[in-house]
PDB file of C-alpha atoms in Angstrom:
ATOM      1  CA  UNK H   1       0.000   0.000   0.000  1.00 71.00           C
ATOM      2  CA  UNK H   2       1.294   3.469  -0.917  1.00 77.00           C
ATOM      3  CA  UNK H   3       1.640   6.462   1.587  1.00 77.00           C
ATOM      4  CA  UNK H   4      -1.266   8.292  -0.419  1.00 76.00           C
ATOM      5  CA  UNK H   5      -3.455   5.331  -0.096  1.00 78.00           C
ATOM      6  CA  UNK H   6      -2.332   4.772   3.482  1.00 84.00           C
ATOM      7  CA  UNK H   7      -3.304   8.447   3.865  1.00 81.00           C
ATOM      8  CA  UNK H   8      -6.798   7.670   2.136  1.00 81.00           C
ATOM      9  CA  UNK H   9      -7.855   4.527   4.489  1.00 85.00           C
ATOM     10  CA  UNK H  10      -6.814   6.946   7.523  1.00 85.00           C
ATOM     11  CA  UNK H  11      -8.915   9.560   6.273  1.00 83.00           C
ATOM     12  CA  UNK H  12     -11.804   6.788   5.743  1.00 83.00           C
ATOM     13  CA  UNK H  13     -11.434   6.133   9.291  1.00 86.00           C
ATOM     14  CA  UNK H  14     -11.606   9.160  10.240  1.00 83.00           C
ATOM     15  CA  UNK H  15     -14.838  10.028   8.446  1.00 82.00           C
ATOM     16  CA  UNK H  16     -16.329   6.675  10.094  1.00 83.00           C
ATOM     17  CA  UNK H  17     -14.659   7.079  14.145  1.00 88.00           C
ATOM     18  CA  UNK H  18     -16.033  10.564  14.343  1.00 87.00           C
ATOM     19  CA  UNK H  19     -20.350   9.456  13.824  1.00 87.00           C
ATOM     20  CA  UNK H  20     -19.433   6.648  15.520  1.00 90.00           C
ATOM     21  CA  UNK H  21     -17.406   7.792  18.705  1.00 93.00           C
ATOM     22  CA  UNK H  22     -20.057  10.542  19.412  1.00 92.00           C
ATOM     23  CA  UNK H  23     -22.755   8.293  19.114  1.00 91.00           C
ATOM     24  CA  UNK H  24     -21.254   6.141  21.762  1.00 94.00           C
ATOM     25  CA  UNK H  25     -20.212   9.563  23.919  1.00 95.00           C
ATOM     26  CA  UNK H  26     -24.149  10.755  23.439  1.00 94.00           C
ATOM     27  CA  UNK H  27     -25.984   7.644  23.884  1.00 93.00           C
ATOM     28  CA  UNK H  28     -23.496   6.377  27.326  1.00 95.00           C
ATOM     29  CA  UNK H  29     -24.466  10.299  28.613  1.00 95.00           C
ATOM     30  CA  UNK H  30     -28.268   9.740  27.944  1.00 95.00           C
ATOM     31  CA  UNK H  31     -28.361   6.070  29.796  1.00 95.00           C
ATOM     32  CA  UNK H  32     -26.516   7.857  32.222  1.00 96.00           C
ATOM     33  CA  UNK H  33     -29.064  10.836  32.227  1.00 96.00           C
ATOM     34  CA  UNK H  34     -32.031   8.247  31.907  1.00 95.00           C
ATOM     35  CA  UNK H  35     -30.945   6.291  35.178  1.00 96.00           C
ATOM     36  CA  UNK H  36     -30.883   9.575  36.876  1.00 95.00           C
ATOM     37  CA  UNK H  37     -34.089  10.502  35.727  1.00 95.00           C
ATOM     38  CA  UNK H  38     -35.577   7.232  37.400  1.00 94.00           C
ATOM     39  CA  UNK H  39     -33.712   7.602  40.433  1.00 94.00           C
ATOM     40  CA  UNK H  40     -34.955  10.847  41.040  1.00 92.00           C
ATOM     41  CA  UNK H  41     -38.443   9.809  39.806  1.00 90.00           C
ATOM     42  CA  UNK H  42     -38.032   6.871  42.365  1.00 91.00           C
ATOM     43  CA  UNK H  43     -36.981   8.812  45.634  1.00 89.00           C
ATOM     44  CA  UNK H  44     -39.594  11.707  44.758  1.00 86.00           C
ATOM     45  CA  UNK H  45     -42.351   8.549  45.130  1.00 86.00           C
ATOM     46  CA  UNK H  46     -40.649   7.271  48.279  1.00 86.00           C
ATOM     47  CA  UNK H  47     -40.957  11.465  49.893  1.00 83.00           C
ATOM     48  CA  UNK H  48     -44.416  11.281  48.276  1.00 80.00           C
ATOM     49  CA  UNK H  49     -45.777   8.141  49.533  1.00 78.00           C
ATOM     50  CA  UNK H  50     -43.729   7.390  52.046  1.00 73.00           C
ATOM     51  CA  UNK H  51     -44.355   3.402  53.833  1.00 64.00           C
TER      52      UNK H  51
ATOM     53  CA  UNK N   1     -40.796   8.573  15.876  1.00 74.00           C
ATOM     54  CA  UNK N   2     -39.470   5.969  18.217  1.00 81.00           C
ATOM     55  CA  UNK N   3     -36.333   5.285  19.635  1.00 80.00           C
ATOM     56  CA  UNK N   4     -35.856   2.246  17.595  1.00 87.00           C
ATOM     57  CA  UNK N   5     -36.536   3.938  14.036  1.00 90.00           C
ATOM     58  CA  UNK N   6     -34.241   6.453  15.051  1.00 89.00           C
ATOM     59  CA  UNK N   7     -31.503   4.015  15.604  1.00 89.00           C
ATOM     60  CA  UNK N   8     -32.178   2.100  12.487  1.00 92.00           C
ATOM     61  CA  UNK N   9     -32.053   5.482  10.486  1.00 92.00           C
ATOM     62  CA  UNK N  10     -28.356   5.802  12.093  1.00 92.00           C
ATOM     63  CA  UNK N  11     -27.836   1.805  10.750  1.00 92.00           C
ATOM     64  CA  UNK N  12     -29.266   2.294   7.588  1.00 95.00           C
ATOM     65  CA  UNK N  13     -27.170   5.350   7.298  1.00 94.00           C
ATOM     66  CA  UNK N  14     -24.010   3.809   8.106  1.00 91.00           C
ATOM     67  CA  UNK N  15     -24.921   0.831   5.462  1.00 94.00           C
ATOM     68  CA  UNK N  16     -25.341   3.197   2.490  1.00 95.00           C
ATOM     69  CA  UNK N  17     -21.821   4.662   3.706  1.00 92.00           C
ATOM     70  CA  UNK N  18     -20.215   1.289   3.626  1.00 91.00           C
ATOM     71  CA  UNK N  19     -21.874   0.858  -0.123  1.00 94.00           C
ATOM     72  CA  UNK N  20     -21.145   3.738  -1.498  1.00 93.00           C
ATOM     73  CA  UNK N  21     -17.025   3.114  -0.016  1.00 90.00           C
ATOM     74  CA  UNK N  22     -17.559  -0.226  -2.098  1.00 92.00           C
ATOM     75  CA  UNK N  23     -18.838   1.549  -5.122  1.00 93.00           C
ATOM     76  CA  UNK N  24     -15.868   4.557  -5.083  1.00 89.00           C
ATOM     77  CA  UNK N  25     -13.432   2.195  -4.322  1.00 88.00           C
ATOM     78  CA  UNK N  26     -13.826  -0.472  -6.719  1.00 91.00           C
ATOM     79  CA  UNK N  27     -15.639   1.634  -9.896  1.00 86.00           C
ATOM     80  CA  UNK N  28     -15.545   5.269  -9.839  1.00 84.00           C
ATOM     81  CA  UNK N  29     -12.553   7.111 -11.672  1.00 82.00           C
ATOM     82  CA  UNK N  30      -9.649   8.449  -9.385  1.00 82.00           C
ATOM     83  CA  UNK N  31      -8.950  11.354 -12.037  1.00 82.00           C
ATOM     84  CA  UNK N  32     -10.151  14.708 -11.367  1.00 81.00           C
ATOM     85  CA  UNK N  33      -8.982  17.823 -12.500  1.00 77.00           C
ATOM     86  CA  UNK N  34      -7.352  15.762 -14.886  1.00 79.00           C
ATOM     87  CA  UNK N  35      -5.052  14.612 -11.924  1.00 83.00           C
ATOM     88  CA  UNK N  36      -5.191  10.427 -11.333  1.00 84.00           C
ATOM     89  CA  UNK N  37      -4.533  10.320  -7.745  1.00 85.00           C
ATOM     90  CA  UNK N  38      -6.258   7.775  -5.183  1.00 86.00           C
ATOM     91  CA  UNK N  39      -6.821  10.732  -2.599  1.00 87.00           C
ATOM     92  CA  UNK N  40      -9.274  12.220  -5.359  1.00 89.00           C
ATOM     93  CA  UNK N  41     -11.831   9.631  -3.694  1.00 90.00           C
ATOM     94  CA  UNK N  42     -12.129  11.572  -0.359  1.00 90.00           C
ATOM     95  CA  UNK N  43     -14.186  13.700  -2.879  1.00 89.00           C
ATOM     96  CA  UNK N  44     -17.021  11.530  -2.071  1.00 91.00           C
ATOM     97  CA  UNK N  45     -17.425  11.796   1.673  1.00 91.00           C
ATOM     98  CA  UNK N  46     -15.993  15.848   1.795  1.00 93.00           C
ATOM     99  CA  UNK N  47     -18.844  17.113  -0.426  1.00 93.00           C
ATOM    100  CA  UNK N  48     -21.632  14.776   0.953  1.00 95.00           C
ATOM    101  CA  UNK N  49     -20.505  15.761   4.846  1.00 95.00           C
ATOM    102  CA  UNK N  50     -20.510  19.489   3.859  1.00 95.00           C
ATOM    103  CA  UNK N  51     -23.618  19.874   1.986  1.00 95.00           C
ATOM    104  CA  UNK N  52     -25.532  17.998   5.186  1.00 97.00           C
ATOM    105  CA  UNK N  53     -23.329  19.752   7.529  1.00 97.00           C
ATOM    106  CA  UNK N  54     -24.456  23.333   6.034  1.00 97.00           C
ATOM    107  CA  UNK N  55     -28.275  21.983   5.257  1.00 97.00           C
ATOM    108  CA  UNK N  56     -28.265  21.615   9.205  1.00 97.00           C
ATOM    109  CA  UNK N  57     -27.032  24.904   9.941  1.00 97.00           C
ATOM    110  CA  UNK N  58     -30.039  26.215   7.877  1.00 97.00           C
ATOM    111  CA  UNK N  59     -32.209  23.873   9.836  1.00 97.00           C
ATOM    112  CA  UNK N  60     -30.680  25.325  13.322  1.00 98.00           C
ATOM    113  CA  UNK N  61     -31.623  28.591  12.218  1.00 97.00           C
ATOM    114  CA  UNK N  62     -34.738  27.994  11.534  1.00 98.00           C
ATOM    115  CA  UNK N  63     -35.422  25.864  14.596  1.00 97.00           C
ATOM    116  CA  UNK N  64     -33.652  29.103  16.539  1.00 97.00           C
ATOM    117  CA  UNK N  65     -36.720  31.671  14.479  1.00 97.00           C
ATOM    118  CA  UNK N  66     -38.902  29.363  15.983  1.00 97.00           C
ATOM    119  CA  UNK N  67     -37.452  29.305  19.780  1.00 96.00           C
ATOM    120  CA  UNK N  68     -37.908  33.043  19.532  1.00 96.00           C
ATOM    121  CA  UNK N  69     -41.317  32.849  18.153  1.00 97.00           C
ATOM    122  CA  UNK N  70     -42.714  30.377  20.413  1.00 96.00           C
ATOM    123  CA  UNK N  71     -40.136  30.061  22.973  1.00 94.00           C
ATOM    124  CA  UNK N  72     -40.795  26.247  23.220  1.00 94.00           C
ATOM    125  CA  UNK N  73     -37.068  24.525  24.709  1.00 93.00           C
ATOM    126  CA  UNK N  74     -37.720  22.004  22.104  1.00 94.00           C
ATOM    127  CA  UNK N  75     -36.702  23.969  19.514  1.00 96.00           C
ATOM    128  CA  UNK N  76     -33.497  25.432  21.269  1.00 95.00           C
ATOM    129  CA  UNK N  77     -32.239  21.690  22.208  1.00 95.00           C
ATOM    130  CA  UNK N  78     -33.174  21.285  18.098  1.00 97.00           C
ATOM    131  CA  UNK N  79     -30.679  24.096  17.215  1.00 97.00           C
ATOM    132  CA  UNK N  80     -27.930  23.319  19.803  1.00 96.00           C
ATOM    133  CA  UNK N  81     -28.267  19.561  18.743  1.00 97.00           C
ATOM    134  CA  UNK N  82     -27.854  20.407  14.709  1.00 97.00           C
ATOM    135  CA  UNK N  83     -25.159  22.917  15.272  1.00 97.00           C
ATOM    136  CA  UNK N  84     -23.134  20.270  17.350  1.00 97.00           C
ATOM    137  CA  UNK N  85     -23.650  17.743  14.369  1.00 97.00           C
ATOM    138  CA  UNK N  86     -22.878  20.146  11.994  1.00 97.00           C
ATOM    139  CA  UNK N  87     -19.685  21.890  13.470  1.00 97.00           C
ATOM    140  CA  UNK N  88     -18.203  17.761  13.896  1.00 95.00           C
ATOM    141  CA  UNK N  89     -19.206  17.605  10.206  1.00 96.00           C
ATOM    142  CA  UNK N  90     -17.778  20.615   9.218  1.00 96.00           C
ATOM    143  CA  UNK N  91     -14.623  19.819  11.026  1.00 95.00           C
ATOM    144  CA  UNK N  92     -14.232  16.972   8.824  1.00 93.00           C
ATOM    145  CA  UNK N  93     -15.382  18.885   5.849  1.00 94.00           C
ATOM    146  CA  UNK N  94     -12.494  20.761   6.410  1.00 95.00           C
ATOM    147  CA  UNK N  95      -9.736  18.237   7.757  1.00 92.00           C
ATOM    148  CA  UNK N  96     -10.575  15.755   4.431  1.00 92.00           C
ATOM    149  CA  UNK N  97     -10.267  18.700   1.978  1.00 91.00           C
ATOM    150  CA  UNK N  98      -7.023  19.664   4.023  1.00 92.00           C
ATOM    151  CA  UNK N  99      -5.768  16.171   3.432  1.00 90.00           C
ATOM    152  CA  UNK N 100      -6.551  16.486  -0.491  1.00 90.00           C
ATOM    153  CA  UNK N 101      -5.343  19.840  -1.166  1.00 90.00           C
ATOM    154  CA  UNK N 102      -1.690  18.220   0.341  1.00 89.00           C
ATOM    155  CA  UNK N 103      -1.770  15.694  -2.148  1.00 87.00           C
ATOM    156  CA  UNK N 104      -3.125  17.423  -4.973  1.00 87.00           C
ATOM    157  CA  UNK N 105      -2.049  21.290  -4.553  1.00 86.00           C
ATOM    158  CA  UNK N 106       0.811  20.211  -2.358  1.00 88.00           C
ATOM    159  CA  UNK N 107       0.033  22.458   0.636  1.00 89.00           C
ATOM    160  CA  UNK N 108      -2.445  21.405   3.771  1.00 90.00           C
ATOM    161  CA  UNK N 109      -4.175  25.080   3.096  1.00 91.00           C
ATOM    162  CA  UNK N 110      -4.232  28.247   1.082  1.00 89.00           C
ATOM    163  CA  UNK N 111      -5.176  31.527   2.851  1.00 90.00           C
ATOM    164  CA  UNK N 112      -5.551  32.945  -1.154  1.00 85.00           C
ATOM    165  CA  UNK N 113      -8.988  30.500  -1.546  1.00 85.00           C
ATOM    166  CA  UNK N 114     -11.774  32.055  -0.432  1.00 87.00           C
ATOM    167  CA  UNK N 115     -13.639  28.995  -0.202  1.00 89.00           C
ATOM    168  CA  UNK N 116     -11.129  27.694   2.302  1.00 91.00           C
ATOM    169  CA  UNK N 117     -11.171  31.069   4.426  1.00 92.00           C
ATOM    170  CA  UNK N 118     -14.791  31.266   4.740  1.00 93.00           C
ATOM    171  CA  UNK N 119     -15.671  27.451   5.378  1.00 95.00           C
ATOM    172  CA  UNK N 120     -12.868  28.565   8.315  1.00 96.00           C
ATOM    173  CA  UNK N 121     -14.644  31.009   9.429  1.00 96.00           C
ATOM    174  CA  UNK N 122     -17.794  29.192   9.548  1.00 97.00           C
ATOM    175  CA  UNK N 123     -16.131  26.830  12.094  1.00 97.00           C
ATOM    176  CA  UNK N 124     -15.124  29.598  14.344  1.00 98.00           C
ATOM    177  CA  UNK N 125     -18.357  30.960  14.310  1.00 97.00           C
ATOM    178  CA  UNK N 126     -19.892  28.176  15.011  1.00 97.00           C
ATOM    179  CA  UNK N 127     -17.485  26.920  17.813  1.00 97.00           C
ATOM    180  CA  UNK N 128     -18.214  30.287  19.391  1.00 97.00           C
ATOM    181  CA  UNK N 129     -21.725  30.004  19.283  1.00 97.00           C
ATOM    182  CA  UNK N 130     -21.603  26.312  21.047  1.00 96.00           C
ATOM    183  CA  UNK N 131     -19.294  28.140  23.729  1.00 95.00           C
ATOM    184  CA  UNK N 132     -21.764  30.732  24.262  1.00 94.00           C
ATOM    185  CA  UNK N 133     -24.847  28.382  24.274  1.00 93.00           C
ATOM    186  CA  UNK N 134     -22.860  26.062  26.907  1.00 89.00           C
ATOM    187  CA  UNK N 135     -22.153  28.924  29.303  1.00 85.00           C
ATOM    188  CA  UNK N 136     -25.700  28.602  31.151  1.00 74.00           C
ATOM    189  CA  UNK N 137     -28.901  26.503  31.156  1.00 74.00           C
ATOM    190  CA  UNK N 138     -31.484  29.273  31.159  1.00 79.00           C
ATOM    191  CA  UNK N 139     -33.689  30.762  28.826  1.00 79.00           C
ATOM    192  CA  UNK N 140     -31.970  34.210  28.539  1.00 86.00           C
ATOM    193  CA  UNK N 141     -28.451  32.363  27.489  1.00 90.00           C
ATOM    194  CA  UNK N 142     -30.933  30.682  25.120  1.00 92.00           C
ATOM    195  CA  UNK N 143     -32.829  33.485  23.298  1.00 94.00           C
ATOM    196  CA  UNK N 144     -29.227  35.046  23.185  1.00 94.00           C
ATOM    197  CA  UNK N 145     -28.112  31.920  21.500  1.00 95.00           C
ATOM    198  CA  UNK N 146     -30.991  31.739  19.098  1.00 96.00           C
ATOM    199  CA  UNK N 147     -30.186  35.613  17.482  1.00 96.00           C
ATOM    200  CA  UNK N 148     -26.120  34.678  17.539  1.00 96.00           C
ATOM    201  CA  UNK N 149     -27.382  31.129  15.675  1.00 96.00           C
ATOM    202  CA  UNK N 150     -29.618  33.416  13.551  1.00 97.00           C
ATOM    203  CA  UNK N 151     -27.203  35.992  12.342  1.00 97.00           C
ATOM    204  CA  UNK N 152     -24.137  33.216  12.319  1.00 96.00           C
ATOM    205  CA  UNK N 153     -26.139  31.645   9.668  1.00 97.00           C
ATOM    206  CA  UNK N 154     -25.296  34.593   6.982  1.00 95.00           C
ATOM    207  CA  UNK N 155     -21.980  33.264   6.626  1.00 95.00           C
ATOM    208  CA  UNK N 156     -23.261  30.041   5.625  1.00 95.00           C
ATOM    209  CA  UNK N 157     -24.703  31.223   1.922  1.00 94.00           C
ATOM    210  CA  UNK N 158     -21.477  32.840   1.696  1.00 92.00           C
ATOM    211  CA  UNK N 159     -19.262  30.137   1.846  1.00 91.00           C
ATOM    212  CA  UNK N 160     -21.261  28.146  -0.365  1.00 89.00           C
ATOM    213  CA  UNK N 161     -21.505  30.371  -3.253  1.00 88.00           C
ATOM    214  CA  UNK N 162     -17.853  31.502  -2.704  1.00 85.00           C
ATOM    215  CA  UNK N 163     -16.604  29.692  -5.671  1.00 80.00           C
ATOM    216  CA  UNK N 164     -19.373  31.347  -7.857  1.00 79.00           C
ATOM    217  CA  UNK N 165     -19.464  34.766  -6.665  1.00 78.00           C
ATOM    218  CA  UNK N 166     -15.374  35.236  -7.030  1.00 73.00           C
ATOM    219  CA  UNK N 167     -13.125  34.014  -8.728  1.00 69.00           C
ATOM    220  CA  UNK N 168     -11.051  31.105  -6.464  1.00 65.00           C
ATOM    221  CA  UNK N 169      -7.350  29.909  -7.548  1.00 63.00           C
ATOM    222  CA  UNK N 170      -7.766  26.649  -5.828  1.00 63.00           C
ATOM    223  CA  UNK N 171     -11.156  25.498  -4.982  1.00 66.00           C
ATOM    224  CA  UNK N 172     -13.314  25.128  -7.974  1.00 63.00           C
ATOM    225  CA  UNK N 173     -16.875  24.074  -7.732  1.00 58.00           C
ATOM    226  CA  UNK N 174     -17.466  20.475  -7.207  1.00 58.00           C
ATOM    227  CA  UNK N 175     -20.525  19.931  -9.233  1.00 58.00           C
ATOM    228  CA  UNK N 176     -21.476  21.471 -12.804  1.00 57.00           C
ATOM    229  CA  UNK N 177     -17.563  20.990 -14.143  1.00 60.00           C
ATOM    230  CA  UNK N 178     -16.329  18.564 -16.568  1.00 62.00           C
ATOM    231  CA  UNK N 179     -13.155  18.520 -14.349  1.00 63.00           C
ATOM    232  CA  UNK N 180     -15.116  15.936 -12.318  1.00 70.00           C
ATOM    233  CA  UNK N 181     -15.929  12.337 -13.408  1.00 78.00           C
ATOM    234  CA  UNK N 182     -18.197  11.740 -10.755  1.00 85.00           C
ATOM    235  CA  UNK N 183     -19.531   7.973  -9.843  1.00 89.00           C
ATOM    236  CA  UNK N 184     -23.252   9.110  -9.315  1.00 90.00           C
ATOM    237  CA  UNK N 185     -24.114   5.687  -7.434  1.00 94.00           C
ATOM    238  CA  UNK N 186     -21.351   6.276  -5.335  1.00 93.00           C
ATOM    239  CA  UNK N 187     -21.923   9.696  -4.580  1.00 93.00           C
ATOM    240  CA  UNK N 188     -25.546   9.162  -4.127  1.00 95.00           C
ATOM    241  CA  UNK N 189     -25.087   6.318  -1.810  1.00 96.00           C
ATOM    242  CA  UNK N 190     -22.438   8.877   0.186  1.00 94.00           C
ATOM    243  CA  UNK N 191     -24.518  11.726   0.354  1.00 95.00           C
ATOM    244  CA  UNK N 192     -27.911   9.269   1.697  1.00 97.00           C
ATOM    245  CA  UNK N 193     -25.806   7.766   4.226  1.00 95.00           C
ATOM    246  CA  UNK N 194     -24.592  10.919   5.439  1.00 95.00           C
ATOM    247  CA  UNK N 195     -28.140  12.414   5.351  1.00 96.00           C
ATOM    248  CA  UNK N 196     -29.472   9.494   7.608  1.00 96.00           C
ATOM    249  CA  UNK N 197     -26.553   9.960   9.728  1.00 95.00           C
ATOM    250  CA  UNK N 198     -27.136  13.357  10.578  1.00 96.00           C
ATOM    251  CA  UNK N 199     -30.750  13.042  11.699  1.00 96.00           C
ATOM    252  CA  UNK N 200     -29.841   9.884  14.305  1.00 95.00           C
ATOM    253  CA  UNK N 201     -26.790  12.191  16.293  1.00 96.00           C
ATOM    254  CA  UNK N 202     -29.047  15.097  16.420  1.00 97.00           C
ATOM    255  CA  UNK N 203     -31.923  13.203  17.848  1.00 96.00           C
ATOM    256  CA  UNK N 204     -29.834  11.714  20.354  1.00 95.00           C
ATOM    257  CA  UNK N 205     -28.306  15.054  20.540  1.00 95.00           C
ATOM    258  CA  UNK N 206     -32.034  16.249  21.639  1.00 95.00           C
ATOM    259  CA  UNK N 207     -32.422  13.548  23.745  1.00 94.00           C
ATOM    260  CA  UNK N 208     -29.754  14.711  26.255  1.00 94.00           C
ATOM    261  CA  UNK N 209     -31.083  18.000  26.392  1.00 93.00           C
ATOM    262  CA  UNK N 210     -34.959  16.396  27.125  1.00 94.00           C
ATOM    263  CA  UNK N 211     -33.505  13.993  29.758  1.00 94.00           C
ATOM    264  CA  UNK N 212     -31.285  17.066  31.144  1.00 93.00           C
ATOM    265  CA  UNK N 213     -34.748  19.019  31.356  1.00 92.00           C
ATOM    266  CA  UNK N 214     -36.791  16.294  33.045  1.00 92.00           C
ATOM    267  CA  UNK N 215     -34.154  15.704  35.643  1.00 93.00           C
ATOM    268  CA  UNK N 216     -33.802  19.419  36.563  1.00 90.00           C
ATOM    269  CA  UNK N 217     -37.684  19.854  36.397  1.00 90.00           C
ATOM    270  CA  UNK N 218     -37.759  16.498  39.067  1.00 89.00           C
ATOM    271  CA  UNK N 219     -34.911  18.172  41.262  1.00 86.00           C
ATOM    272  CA  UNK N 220     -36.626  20.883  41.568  1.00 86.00           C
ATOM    273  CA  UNK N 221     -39.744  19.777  42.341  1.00 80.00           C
ATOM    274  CA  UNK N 222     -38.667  17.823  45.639  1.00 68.00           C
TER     275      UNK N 222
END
C-alpha cells in the first residue's frame, strides 16, 4: 500500500470514528441521564408516599 | 418517531456509507482535474458531509426563528443539537479537503482561496456560538443563542456560493464541471448515508437536552 493510499484509508477512518465515537459519547451520557431521571423519579415517590 | 426507528435510520445510514465506499473504491474514476490520484476519492465523503453539515445549519436557524417565536425549549435543544452535528461535520469537511489539497495542490491550506477562508470562518463561528450556548442553562443564554445562531447563519450562503461569486485559484466548484468524473451511485449512496446519519446524532443530541430538562424539572420539584 502506498503512503497516499495509506493516507486515504486513515482519512476513511476518520470520516467513520467521528459518527461513531459521538454516538457512543451521546448515547453512554443519555443512559446515564435516563438512570438519573428514574432515580430521582423513584426517591420523589418514596418522599411522596412514604411506607 | 421511536427510539428504535431512530436508531435504524443511524444503521441504515451507516450501510449506504459502507456501499457507497464499495462503489468509489472499486468503480468510480480516481482522475479529477485531470489529476489520477487515489486521494481524489475523499471527494465523495468531503462534499456529501458538507452539503448535510451546512443543510443543518439552515435547519438550526430555523429551529432558533422558531425558539424566539414560540419560545418552546424544544426547539433550542433542536438548534444546539444540529449545530453540534454540523460543526463535527464541518470539522471533517475541512480536515478531508485539508488532506486532499496536500496531495493534490501540495500544501495542507491556502489563505488565497476564499472557499477555504470562509468554510474557516464558519467553524469559528460556530465553535463560538456552542461556547456561548454552553455557558448557562437558562432561557436568557438561550434566546441570546438563538439571534447569535440566527445571524451566524449569513456566513453560511457565503461560503457556499464563494466559488461562484469570485473568482477562487484553488477550490473550484465540485458539481457542474467537466473537471469531475463523478460515480453518481457512489456519490448518491455517500450523500444518503450521510443524510441518515445526521438526523440519528441530532436526535440523540435532543435527547440529552430532554432527559437534562426532566431531571432538573424532578430536582426541583422535591
Amino acid at each position: 500500500m502506498t503512503g497516499p493510499e495509506l493516507v486515504l484509508v486513515a482519512t476513511f477512518a476518520a470520516i467513520w470514528l467521528l459518527p461513531i465515537g459521538l454516538t457512543i459519547a451521546w448515547e453512554r451520557r443519555n443512559r446515564g441521564l435516563r438512570a438519573s431521571v428514574e432515580r430521582a423519579r423513584a426517591e420523589r415517590a418514596r418522599r411522596v408516599h412514604p411506607q | 418517531m421511536n427510539w428504535i426507528a431512530w436508531r435504524s435510520l443511524g444503521a441504515a445510514g451507516l450501510l449506504a456509507l459502507l456501499a457507497s465506499t464499495f462503489f468509489m473504491t472499486t468503480a468510480a474514476s480516481r482522475t479529477f482535474y485531470g489529476i489520477d490520484h487515489p486521494v481524489n476519492l475523499i471527494f465523495y465523503y468531503h462534499v456529501a458531509v458538507a452539503w448535510v453539515g451546512f443543510a443543518g445549519l439552515l435547519l438550526a436557524a430555523l429551529a432558533s426563528g422558531a425558539y424566539l417565536v414560540t419560545r418552546a425549549p424544544g426547539y433550542s435543544w433542536l438548534a444546539e443539537a444540529c449545530i453540534a452535528v454540523s460543526f463535527a461535520f464541518i470539522t471533517l469537511t475541512l480536515a478531508t479537503g485539508s488532506v486532499w489539497a496536500r496531495f493534490i495542490w501540495n500544501s495542507w491550506w491556502e489563505w488565497s482561496d476564499l472557499r477555504l477562508v470562509t468554510a474557516l470562518v464558519v467553524w469559528f463561528i460556530y465553535a463560538a456560538y456552542l461556547v456561548f450556548r454552553h455557558q448557562a442553562q437558562d432561557g436568557a443564554v438561550h434566546a441570546k443563542a438563538a439571534v447569535f445562531s440566527l445571524v451566524a447563519f449569513v456566513s453560511v450562503p457565503i461560503t457556499v456560493a464563494s466559488t461562484r461569486l469570485w473568482q477562487s485559484p484553488f477550490h473550484g466548484t465540485s458539481l457542474g464541471t467537466d473537471s469531475v468524473d463523478i460515480h453518481g451511485l457512489a456519490f448518491a449512496l455517500s450523500l444518503i448515508g450521510t443524510g441518515l446519519v445526521y438526523p440519528y446524532l441530532v436526535a440523540t443530541r435532543w435527547r440529552t437536552h430532554r432527559l437534562a430538562d426532566e431531571l432538573e424539572a424532578i430536582e426541583a420539584q422535591a
